[in-house]
Each structure stands twice: as C-alpha cells, then as structure tokens.
mmCIF file of C-alpha atoms in Angstrom:
data_model
loop_
_atom_site.group_PDB
_atom_site.id
_atom_site.type_symbol
_atom_site.label_atom_id
_atom_site.label_comp_id
_atom_site.label_asym_id
_atom_site.label_seq_id
_atom_site.Cartn_x
_atom_site.Cartn_y
_atom_site.Cartn_z
ATOM 1 C CA MET A 1 35.782 12.661 -6.855
ATOM 2 C CA GLU A 2 32.966 9.739 -7.677
ATOM 3 C CA ILE A 3 33.209 8.596 -4.105
ATOM 4 C CA PHE A 4 31.489 11.637 -2.974
ATOM 5 C CA THR A 5 28.550 11.829 -5.458
ATOM 6 C CA GLU A 6 25.202 13.030 -3.858
ATOM 7 C CA ALA A 7 22.828 10.495 -2.923
ATOM 8 C CA LYS A 8 25.125 7.728 -4.233
ATOM 9 C CA SER A 9 28.035 7.603 -1.891
ATOM 10 C CA THR A 10 27.859 5.542 1.413
ATOM 11 C CA PHE A 11 31.323 6.413 2.105
ATOM 12 C CA TYR A 12 30.647 10.147 2.625
ATOM 13 C CA LYS A 13 27.936 9.150 5.330
ATOM 14 C CA ALA A 14 30.610 7.063 6.973
ATOM 15 C CA LEU A 15 33.246 9.636 6.798
ATOM 16 C CA GLU A 16 30.503 12.536 8.032
ATOM 17 C CA GLU A 17 29.767 10.202 11.103
ATOM 18 C CA ILE A 18 33.807 9.671 12.058
ATOM 19 C CA ILE A 19 34.337 13.202 11.629
ATOM 20 C CA ASN A 20 31.596 14.308 13.808
ATOM 21 C CA ARG A 21 32.205 11.635 16.552
ATOM 22 C CA ALA A 22 35.837 12.751 16.618
ATOM 23 C CA HIS A 23 34.756 16.129 17.145
ATOM 24 C CA GLU A 24 31.989 15.543 19.764
ATOM 25 C CA ASN A 25 34.421 13.172 21.812
ATOM 26 C CA GLY A 26 37.859 14.868 21.361
ATOM 27 C CA THR A 27 39.359 11.357 19.628
ATOM 28 C CA ILE A 28 38.002 8.542 18.042
ATOM 29 C CA SER A 29 39.436 4.877 18.278
ATOM 30 C CA GLN A 30 40.577 2.655 15.682
ATOM 31 C CA LYS A 31 37.865 0.191 16.576
ATOM 32 C CA GLU A 32 35.032 2.805 16.175
ATOM 33 C CA ILE A 33 36.392 3.737 12.825
ATOM 34 C CA TYR A 34 36.190 0.196 11.588
ATOM 35 C CA ASP A 35 32.796 -0.193 12.920
ATOM 36 C CA ILE A 36 31.687 2.821 11.325
ATOM 37 C CA LEU A 37 33.092 1.793 7.959
ATOM 38 C CA THR A 38 31.419 -1.666 8.589
ATOM 39 C CA LYS A 39 28.064 0.021 9.541
ATOM 40 C CA TYR A 40 28.073 1.618 5.847
ATOM 41 C CA ASN A 41 29.638 -1.222 4.160
ATOM 42 C CA CYS A 42 32.600 0.615 3.378
ATOM 43 C CA ASN A 43 35.213 -1.636 5.222
ATOM 44 C CA PHE A 44 37.293 -2.044 2.083
ATOM 45 C CA PRO A 45 41.541 -1.886 2.131
ATOM 46 C CA VAL A 46 41.642 0.794 -0.427
ATOM 47 C CA ILE A 47 39.173 3.030 1.630
ATOM 48 C CA GLU A 48 40.949 2.268 4.970
ATOM 49 C CA ASP A 49 44.108 3.180 3.442
ATOM 50 C CA ARG A 50 42.654 6.419 2.449
ATOM 51 C CA ILE A 51 41.265 7.188 5.565
ATOM 52 C CA PHE A 52 44.529 6.211 7.574
ATOM 53 C CA ALA A 53 46.918 8.137 4.893
ATOM 54 C CA ARG A 54 48.422 4.566 4.280
ATOM 55 C CA ASN A 55 48.233 4.806 0.533
ATOM 56 C CA HIS A 56 51.479 5.124 -1.451
ATOM 57 C CA SER A 57 50.248 7.791 -3.504
ATOM 58 C CA TYR A 58 49.441 10.788 -0.986
ATOM 59 C CA GLN A 59 46.993 12.210 -3.516
ATOM 60 C CA LYS A 60 44.698 9.531 -2.633
ATOM 61 C CA ASN A 61 44.763 10.022 0.944
ATOM 62 C CA ILE A 62 42.253 11.520 3.001
ATOM 63 C CA TYR A 63 44.079 13.979 5.730
ATOM 64 C CA VAL A 64 41.021 14.393 7.939
ATOM 65 C CA LEU A 65 42.780 12.279 11.056
ATOM 66 C CA LYS A 66 45.738 12.224 12.741
ATOM 67 C CA PRO A 67 47.330 9.693 15.182
ATOM 68 C CA HIS A 68 46.930 10.465 18.846
ATOM 69 C CA GLU A 69 47.805 7.622 21.300
ATOM 70 C CA ASN A 70 46.834 3.987 22.156
ATOM 71 C CA LYS A 71 45.291 3.558 18.592
ATOM 72 C CA THR A 72 43.034 6.792 18.723
ATOM 73 C CA TYR A 73 42.830 9.473 16.290
ATOM 74 C CA ARG A 74 41.967 13.468 16.415
ATOM 75 C CA LEU A 75 40.876 15.696 13.768
ATOM 76 C CA ARG A 76 43.398 17.769 11.768
ATOM 77 C CA ILE A 77 40.952 20.362 11.609
ATOM 78 C CA ASN A 78 38.873 20.585 14.641
ATOM 79 C CA THR A 79 35.317 21.003 13.391
ATOM 80 C CA LYS A 80 32.308 18.982 12.540
ATOM 81 C CA ILE A 81 30.195 18.521 9.339
ATOM 82 C CA GLU A 82 26.891 20.073 9.425
ATOM 83 C CA PRO A 83 24.127 18.257 7.592
ATOM 84 C CA TYR A 84 22.967 19.511 4.218
ATOM 85 C CA VAL A 85 20.299 18.901 1.719
ATOM 86 C CA THR A 86 21.224 16.872 -1.600
ATOM 87 C CA ASN A 87 19.590 17.497 -4.835
ATOM 88 C CA LEU A 88 17.572 14.576 -4.734
ATOM 89 C CA GLU A 89 16.394 15.433 -1.331
ATOM 90 C CA ILE A 90 15.102 18.814 -2.350
ATOM 91 C CA MET A 91 13.593 17.067 -5.277
ATOM 92 C CA TRP A 92 11.668 15.089 -2.875
ATOM 93 C CA LEU A 93 10.754 17.617 -0.586
ATOM 94 C CA LYS A 94 9.070 19.832 -3.050
ATOM 95 C CA LEU A 95 7.280 16.870 -4.328
ATOM 96 C CA ILE A 96 5.697 16.050 -0.914
ATOM 97 C CA MET A 97 4.815 19.741 -0.654
ATOM 98 C CA SER A 98 2.141 19.020 -3.471
ATOM 99 C CA SER A 99 0.542 16.327 -1.143
ATOM 100 C CA ARG A 100 -2.571 17.747 0.340
ATOM 101 C CA TYR A 101 -1.672 16.286 3.773
ATOM 102 C CA ALA A 102 1.408 18.393 4.162
ATOM 103 C CA ASN A 103 -0.213 20.726 6.199
ATOM 104 C CA LEU A 104 -1.247 18.088 8.637
ATOM 105 C CA PHE A 105 2.122 16.777 9.508
ATOM 106 C CA LEU A 106 4.399 20.047 9.084
ATOM 107 C CA ASP A 107 3.887 23.429 10.701
ATOM 108 C CA SER A 108 3.727 26.668 8.691
ATOM 109 C CA SER A 109 7.514 27.584 9.281
ATOM 110 C CA THR A 110 8.756 24.213 8.153
ATOM 111 C CA ILE A 111 6.782 24.418 4.825
ATOM 112 C CA GLU A 112 8.040 27.983 4.205
ATOM 113 C CA LYS A 113 11.739 26.748 4.691
ATOM 114 C CA ILE A 114 11.016 23.897 2.279
ATOM 115 C CA LYS A 115 9.578 26.185 -0.008
ATOM 116 C CA LYS A 116 12.493 28.535 0.054
ATOM 117 C CA LEU A 117 14.960 25.903 -0.710
ATOM 118 C CA LYS A 118 16.883 26.250 -3.955
ATOM 119 C CA THR A 119 15.428 24.109 -6.642
ATOM 120 C CA PRO A 120 17.857 21.847 -8.416
ATOM 121 C CA ASN A 121 18.550 22.307 -12.554
ATOM 122 C CA VAL A 122 16.281 19.552 -13.221
ATOM 123 C CA LEU A 123 12.637 19.569 -14.487
ATOM 124 C CA PRO A 124 10.174 19.263 -11.497
ATOM 125 C CA ILE A 125 7.572 16.406 -11.408
ATOM 126 C CA ASP A 126 4.342 17.501 -12.764
ATOM 127 C CA MET A 127 1.675 16.215 -10.381
ATOM 128 C CA ASN A 128 -1.112 16.905 -12.654
ATOM 129 C CA ILE A 129 0.010 13.799 -14.723
ATOM 130 C CA ILE A 130 -0.414 11.433 -11.909
ATOM 131 C CA VAL A 131 -4.161 10.482 -11.816
ATOM 132 C CA PRO A 132 -5.444 8.357 -8.886
ATOM 133 C CA LYS A 133 -7.537 5.496 -9.559
ATOM 134 C CA ASN A 134 -7.626 3.462 -6.431
ATOM 135 C CA TYR A 135 -9.814 6.099 -4.170
ATOM 136 C CA SER A 136 -12.949 4.736 -2.910
ATOM 137 C CA LYS A 137 -16.098 4.981 -5.079
ATOM 138 C CA ILE A 138 -18.280 4.863 -2.028
ATOM 139 C CA LEU A 139 -16.705 7.602 0.176
ATOM 140 C CA LEU A 140 -15.563 10.936 -1.275
ATOM 141 C CA ARG A 141 -12.537 12.251 0.080
ATOM 142 C CA GLU A 142 -13.249 14.906 2.754
ATOM 143 C CA ASP A 143 -11.725 18.567 2.655
ATOM 144 C CA ILE A 144 -8.489 18.602 4.285
ATOM 145 C CA LYS A 145 -9.427 21.729 6.205
ATOM 146 C CA ILE A 146 -12.346 19.816 7.772
ATOM 147 C CA LEU A 147 -10.263 16.539 8.224
ATOM 148 C CA THR A 148 -7.160 18.382 9.726
ATOM 149 C CA PRO A 149 -9.021 19.240 13.279
ATOM 150 C CA LYS A 150 -10.256 15.778 13.749
ATOM 151 C CA LEU A 151 -6.818 14.366 12.997
ATOM 152 C CA ARG A 152 -5.176 16.787 15.373
ATOM 153 C CA ILE A 153 -7.732 16.267 18.415
ATOM 154 C CA ILE A 154 -7.338 12.442 18.058
ATOM 155 C CA SER A 155 -3.370 12.445 17.827
ATOM 156 C CA LYS A 156 -3.502 14.774 20.870
ATOM 157 C CA SER A 157 -5.659 12.699 22.619
ATOM 158 C CA ILE A 158 -3.199 9.601 21.923
ATOM 159 C CA LEU A 159 -0.452 11.616 23.352
ATOM 160 C CA GLU A 160 -2.221 12.825 26.445
ATOM 161 C CA LYS A 161 -4.079 9.903 27.148
ATOM 162 C CA ARG A 162 -7.431 11.352 26.663
ATOM 163 C CA ILE A 163 -11.017 9.837 26.304
ATOM 164 C CA LEU A 164 -13.233 10.953 23.431
ATOM 165 C CA ARG A 165 -16.709 11.360 22.858
ATOM 166 C CA TYR A 166 -18.084 11.234 19.193
ATOM 167 C CA THR A 167 -20.666 10.397 16.735
ATOM 168 C CA TYR A 168 -19.608 7.930 14.068
ATOM 169 C CA THR A 169 -21.399 6.970 11.099
ATOM 170 C CA SER A 170 -20.663 3.426 9.472
ATOM 171 C CA ARG A 171 -20.344 2.748 5.661
ATOM 172 C CA ASN A 172 -23.866 1.246 5.621
ATOM 173 C CA ARG A 173 -24.877 4.779 6.961
ATOM 174 C CA GLN A 174 -25.765 3.450 10.733
ATOM 175 C CA VAL A 175 -25.072 6.268 13.172
ATOM 176 C CA PHE A 176 -23.445 5.689 16.510
ATOM 177 C CA LYS A 177 -24.280 8.985 18.514
ATOM 178 C CA ASP A 178 -22.550 9.922 21.613
ATOM 179 C CA THR A 179 -19.825 7.073 21.527
ATOM 180 C CA ILE A 180 -17.092 7.120 24.114
ATOM 181 C CA GLY A 181 -13.851 5.500 22.917
ATOM 182 C CA ILE A 182 -10.015 5.706 23.776
ATOM 183 C CA PRO A 183 -7.868 6.420 20.461
ATOM 184 C CA VAL A 184 -5.308 3.751 20.220
ATOM 185 C CA LYS A 185 -3.771 4.585 16.822
ATOM 186 C CA ILE A 186 -4.120 6.050 13.648
ATOM 187 C CA GLN A 187 -3.747 4.200 10.277
ATOM 188 C CA TYR A 188 -3.382 5.468 6.495
ATOM 189 C CA SER A 189 -4.905 3.435 3.652
ATOM 190 C CA LEU A 190 -2.874 3.941 0.531
ATOM 191 C CA LYS A 191 -5.675 2.160 -1.478
ATOM 192 C CA ASP A 192 -8.412 4.520 -0.303
ATOM 193 C CA ASP A 193 -6.181 7.557 0.495
ATOM 194 C CA MET A 194 -8.033 7.742 3.975
ATOM 195 C CA PHE A 195 -7.103 7.956 7.473
ATOM 196 C CA TYR A 196 -8.534 5.510 10.091
ATOM 197 C CA ALA A 197 -8.641 5.569 13.967
ATOM 198 C CA ILE A 198 -8.663 2.425 16.122
ATOM 199 C CA PHE A 199 -10.719 3.040 19.192
ATOM 200 C CA TYR A 200 -11.077 0.952 22.605
ATOM 201 C CA SER A 201 -14.520 0.879 23.660
ATOM 202 C CA PRO A 202 -14.467 0.960 27.672
ATOM 203 C CA LEU A 203 -18.132 0.010 27.738
ATOM 204 C CA HIS A 204 -17.961 -3.075 25.050
ATOM 205 C CA LYS A 205 -14.408 -4.010 26.015
ATOM 206 C CA THR A 206 -13.523 -4.272 22.306
ATOM 207 C CA PHE A 207 -12.040 -2.242 19.459
ATOM 208 C CA ALA A 208 -13.291 -0.777 16.475
ATOM 209 C CA LYS A 209 -11.751 0.783 13.542
ATOM 210 C CA CYS A 210 -13.385 4.151 12.225
ATOM 211 C CA ILE A 211 -12.899 6.218 9.016
ATOM 212 C CA ILE A 212 -11.875 9.553 10.388
ATOM 213 C CA GLN A 213 -13.721 11.621 7.912
ATOM 214 C CA ASN A 214 -17.079 10.029 9.162
ATOM 215 C CA ILE A 215 -16.241 10.863 12.921
ATOM 216 C CA ASP A 216 -18.352 14.086 13.803
ATOM 217 C CA GLU A 217 -18.962 16.101 16.990
ATOM 218 C CA ILE A 218 -15.531 14.879 18.463
ATOM 219 C CA LYS A 219 -14.568 16.330 21.712
ATOM 220 C CA PRO A 220 -12.556 15.253 24.940
ATOM 221 C CA GLU A 221 -14.175 13.295 27.709
ATOM 222 C CA GLU A 222 -13.362 13.306 31.538
ATOM 223 C CA GLY A 223 -12.192 10.054 32.700
ATOM 224 C CA ASN A 224 -8.786 8.022 33.698
ATOM 225 C CA PHE A 225 -7.673 4.915 32.185
ATOM 226 C CA ASP A 226 -4.379 2.856 32.109
ATOM 227 C CA ARG A 227 -3.041 3.266 28.455
ATOM 228 C CA GLU A 228 -0.517 0.844 28.873
ATOM 229 C CA GLN A 229 -3.037 -1.640 29.927
ATOM 230 C CA ILE A 230 -5.574 -0.896 27.173
ATOM 231 C CA LEU A 231 -2.319 -1.112 24.673
ATOM 232 C CA LYS A 232 -1.688 -4.815 26.156
ATOM 233 C CA GLU A 233 -5.076 -5.759 25.638
ATOM 234 C CA TYR A 234 -5.117 -4.316 22.150
ATOM 235 C CA GLU A 235 -2.144 -6.657 21.421
ATOM 236 C CA ILE A 236 -4.119 -9.641 23.016
ATOM 237 C CA TYR A 237 -7.136 -8.674 21.028
ATOM 238 C CA LEU A 238 -5.055 -8.750 17.676
ATOM 239 C CA LYS A 239 -3.252 -11.870 18.748
ATOM 240 C CA ASN A 240 -6.590 -13.758 18.904
ATOM 241 C CA ALA A 241 -8.082 -12.172 15.944
ATOM 242 C CA LYS A 242 -5.201 -13.406 13.603
ATOM 243 C CA SER A 243 -6.318 -15.880 11.033
ATOM 244 C CA LYS A 244 -4.524 -19.249 11.530
ATOM 245 C CA GLN A 245 -4.017 -19.700 7.956
ATOM 246 C CA PRO A 246 -2.826 -16.989 5.282
ATOM 247 C CA ILE A 247 -4.578 -16.554 1.965
ATOM 248 C CA ILE A 248 -2.483 -17.811 -0.798
ATOM 249 C CA ILE A 249 -2.820 -16.171 -4.206
ATOM 250 C CA GLU A 250 -0.767 -16.866 -7.454
ATOM 251 C CA VAL A 251 -0.405 -13.913 -9.663
ATOM 252 C CA MET A 252 0.211 -13.813 -13.191
ATOM 253 C CA ASN A 253 2.443 -11.286 -14.378
ATOM 254 C CA THR A 254 0.673 -9.574 -16.936
ATOM 255 C CA ARG A 255 -1.012 -6.261 -17.469
ATOM 256 C CA ASN A 256 1.068 -4.929 -14.252
ATOM 257 C CA ALA A 257 -0.953 -7.311 -12.125
ATOM 258 C CA LEU A 258 2.147 -8.044 -9.714
ATOM 259 C CA GLU A 259 2.532 -4.446 -9.177
ATOM 260 C CA LYS A 260 -1.196 -3.755 -8.365
ATOM 261 C CA ALA A 261 -1.166 -6.875 -6.080
ATOM 262 C CA PHE A 262 1.704 -5.594 -3.963
ATOM 263 C CA CYS A 263 -0.036 -2.014 -3.895
ATOM 264 C CA MET A 264 -3.164 -3.598 -2.956
ATOM 265 C CA PHE A 265 -1.929 -5.654 -0.071
ATOM 266 C CA SER A 266 0.851 -3.126 1.092
ATOM 267 C CA SER A 267 -0.764 -2.795 4.560
ATOM 268 C CA PHE A 268 -0.697 -6.554 5.148
ATOM 269 C CA GLU A 269 1.989 -8.537 6.378
ATOM 270 C CA LYS A 270 2.928 -10.989 3.302
ATOM 271 C CA SER A 271 5.717 -12.975 1.895
ATOM 272 C CA ALA A 272 6.363 -13.854 -1.456
ATOM 273 C CA ARG A 273 8.007 -16.344 -3.939
ATOM 274 C CA TYR A 274 8.562 -16.747 -7.662
ATOM 275 C CA LEU A 275 7.304 -20.079 -8.853
ATOM 276 C CA LYS A 276 9.431 -21.037 -11.959
ATOM 277 C CA GLU A 277 7.571 -23.918 -13.211
ATOM 278 C CA LYS A 278 4.228 -21.811 -13.388
ATOM 279 C CA ASN A 279 5.881 -18.464 -14.271
ATOM 280 C CA ARG A 280 3.686 -16.963 -11.538
ATOM 281 C CA HIS A 281 4.502 -15.300 -8.174
ATOM 282 C CA GLU A 282 3.031 -16.852 -5.026
ATOM 283 C CA ILE A 283 1.873 -14.435 -2.444
ATOM 284 C CA ARG A 284 0.925 -15.295 1.169
ATOM 285 C CA ILE A 285 -1.007 -12.684 2.799
ATOM 286 C CA TYR A 286 -1.461 -12.553 6.706
ATOM 287 C CA TYR A 287 -4.554 -10.915 8.382
ATOM 288 C CA TYR A 288 -6.813 -10.625 10.912
ATOM 289 C CA ASN A 289 -10.570 -12.402 10.920
ATOM 290 C CA PHE A 290 -12.010 -9.072 10.620
ATOM 291 C CA GLU A 291 -10.226 -8.076 7.480
ATOM 292 C CA GLU A 292 -11.561 -11.028 5.581
ATOM 293 C CA ALA A 293 -14.091 -9.176 3.480
ATOM 294 C CA GLU A 294 -11.863 -6.419 2.669
ATOM 295 C CA ILE A 295 -9.186 -8.874 1.405
ATOM 296 C CA ILE A 296 -11.614 -10.600 -0.841
ATOM 297 C CA SER A 297 -12.703 -7.290 -2.486
ATOM 298 C CA ARG A 298 -9.407 -6.507 -3.102
ATOM 299 C CA ILE A 299 -8.508 -10.057 -4.738
ATOM 300 C CA LEU A 300 -11.948 -9.519 -6.691
ATOM 301 C CA TYR A 301 -10.505 -6.152 -7.957
ATOM 302 C CA LEU A 302 -7.118 -7.779 -9.400
ATOM 303 C CA GLY A 303 -9.643 -9.854 -11.595
ATOM 304 C CA LYS A 304 -8.523 -12.966 -13.715
ATOM 305 C CA ASN A 305 -4.989 -12.413 -13.386
ATOM 306 C CA VAL A 306 -5.028 -13.843 -9.829
ATOM 307 C CA VAL A 307 -5.903 -17.371 -8.439
ATOM 308 C CA VAL A 308 -6.655 -18.004 -4.851
ATOM 309 C CA THR A 309 -5.065 -21.523 -3.863
ATOM 310 C CA GLU A 310 -5.682 -21.571 -0.333
ATOM 311 C CA PRO A 311 -7.856 -21.689 1.949
ATOM 312 C CA GLN A 312 -10.605 -23.489 0.690
ATOM 313 C CA HIS A 313 -13.432 -21.141 2.161
ATOM 314 C CA ILE A 314 -12.105 -18.030 0.515
ATOM 315 C CA ARG A 315 -11.742 -19.987 -2.744
ATOM 316 C CA GLU A 316 -15.629 -20.847 -2.636
ATOM 317 C CA ASN A 317 -16.447 -17.281 -1.459
ATOM 318 C CA ILE A 318 -14.774 -15.885 -4.474
ATOM 319 C CA ILE A 319 -16.210 -18.281 -6.806
ATOM 320 C CA SER A 320 -19.492 -17.656 -5.554
ATOM 321 C CA ARG A 321 -19.109 -14.193 -5.937
ATOM 322 C CA VAL A 322 -18.003 -14.461 -9.333
ATOM 323 C CA LYS A 323 -20.916 -16.709 -10.248
ATOM 324 C CA GLU A 324 -23.533 -14.117 -8.869
ATOM 325 C CA ALA A 325 -21.966 -11.391 -10.961
ATOM 326 C CA LEU A 326 -22.201 -13.295 -14.007
ATOM 327 C CA LYS A 327 -25.713 -14.422 -13.201
ATOM 328 C CA ALA A 328 -26.648 -10.707 -12.766
ATOM 329 C CA TYR A 329 -24.734 -9.548 -15.920
ATOM 330 C CA TYR A 330 -26.275 -12.605 -18.256
ATOM 331 C CA ASN A 331 -30.132 -11.644 -16.809
ATOM 332 C CA ASN A 332 -29.613 -7.731 -17.586
ATOM 333 C CA TYR A 333 -27.857 -8.114 -20.846
ATOM 334 C CA ILE A 334 -29.195 -11.076 -22.371
ATOM 335 C CA VAL A 335 -30.422 -10.613 -26.085
#
C-alpha cells in the first residue's frame, strides 16, 4: 500500500499517533482524530472514510478503531506501535557516524547500537569523495581527542552554572592568561568547521566569542552568580549591538554562487527574494556590529558574482579592499 511507503507517508505518522494516544488513554475522541489528521495534513475525506470504516469497499477500510460512546473510539487490538527506524534514517545514522564529532555528542553504547543496525540494500555514501574547502586557512582543525575535554567542561559548566578560569590565544596570537569567564553558549561554524564559546566577563561586564581550540588551561573556578540575570544581560547586549541596517547583496546565479552565498551566511538571520528584472537574487543579511569584518571577508570570498547594494559604508569598504588587492597584484606582477 503506497500510503505506508517509508519516509514518504505522513499518514503513517498520523495513524501511529492516533493508535498510541488511544492506547495510552483507553479511548480517543473524534475531534482528537480530526486534529491529528489536520496536524499531518491528512484530513482528506478519502482518508477519514478509511479510518472510520465508512468506505463502500471494505478492503479499503482500516480496521484499527471501533466506536465506543459519545463520539469516542477504542482500539480493536489493544496495543501500541513501537517506534522503528526507516532505511533512510539508517543511512543517515551511518553517515553521521563518519563525522569526527560523533563521539562528542553520543556515548559509546549509543554508537555501538547504531553500528549494529542492519544496513539497507543500497550503496553507502563514500565520505572520501567529499572534499572540504571552506575550512580556515589560518587555524588548523584541532585533534578531536584534544577538543573533546574542552567542549565537555564548557557544556558542563553551562549546565551546572560554573565559572571557568582559562587562557585564551586570539587570532592575532595575543595571549589572555588566567581569564575568568562565565560560559553562556556554544556555537558551531559550518564555514570553518570550528566550535566557539560565548563567555561573559564579570570583571569587564561584557561578552567575548572565543575559538574553543584556542582555549587552554581551562578549569572550574569558585564563585556564585545569577545565570538568569546574565542571560538577560546577554540579550540586551545583542539587542544593542544589532546593526540598524542589513547588508543587502545581489547574487548572480552563476558558478553556484547562490548556493555558496546561502552556505556562507547560513549562521546569519537573512531574507531573500528573486529580482526577475535583473535575473538575480537579493539577500538581506541581518547582523551584529561586531560581525561586520567577518561578513565583509565572506562577501569578498564570493568574488565577482556578488554585488553589495547597501549600506554605502560597506560598499566603500569592499571597493577599497579590492583596489588595494589590485594595486598589490599589479606592483608584484608587472612585466
């Protein structure tokens, strides 16, 4: 029956929820059934007829419910549907096991269970054909065995509301030794394949974004603080730091520029529309003032397939950077 095809049928999920709710509560009302069908966009007359056994051809009816009283129904067989893993989900689980970060977020017993899952009768994805190109040329990716304890102590400190003392080396190699900070959140950059930690400094009353692999000598520090208050201060900090005007770029859909643009700005709030008269896509990028230099570098990475239309100071910055690059190139390679 096509309606139960794996990874295709929303009706299966709707019927699973109907059966499990009826099993859990003993009965299920007609309204609850309609609400579930609507939730999964399955509220079509033909499907309702099959569930309530109203179809003239009895082979097309689904005999899982029987009328009870006051527009309620009970299960004909009093059992629930246990969750199961589809072939598509197995393929996905096998794929993520190839990630170097699998051990960061899954314990060893879970990883072993996934490895024992029966592989579908399809060719697996060969991860060796996927060649990463966006990783930072300045910072090499840290060994996962070194990164793991740092991530775990930061995440544990967030959960347990602990203060941390650490030494941090910035991108320009400036060292901040014995820094005290309260971890607020952990972020991941798809572009650089790196983890970042947001710290609040009780001393300077401000926030800093640190590359986790550049954090050393990290350890818990004694001290009390109101985490909820710090999170409120963080939201106020972000609100005040938000740029009043988005950066607007027009992307020509050539050489995969559009896909690259969405990938490069995947971590930013944005909106997009198609400009039919120009045959271009307009992307509005909303950002914080402290992210301006990062956005400019990503725009430059996209090259001539992207035009910045607003704001003017960003246009002037990029034009100046391009002129400097051309001048350096001309001076170095003049014949």
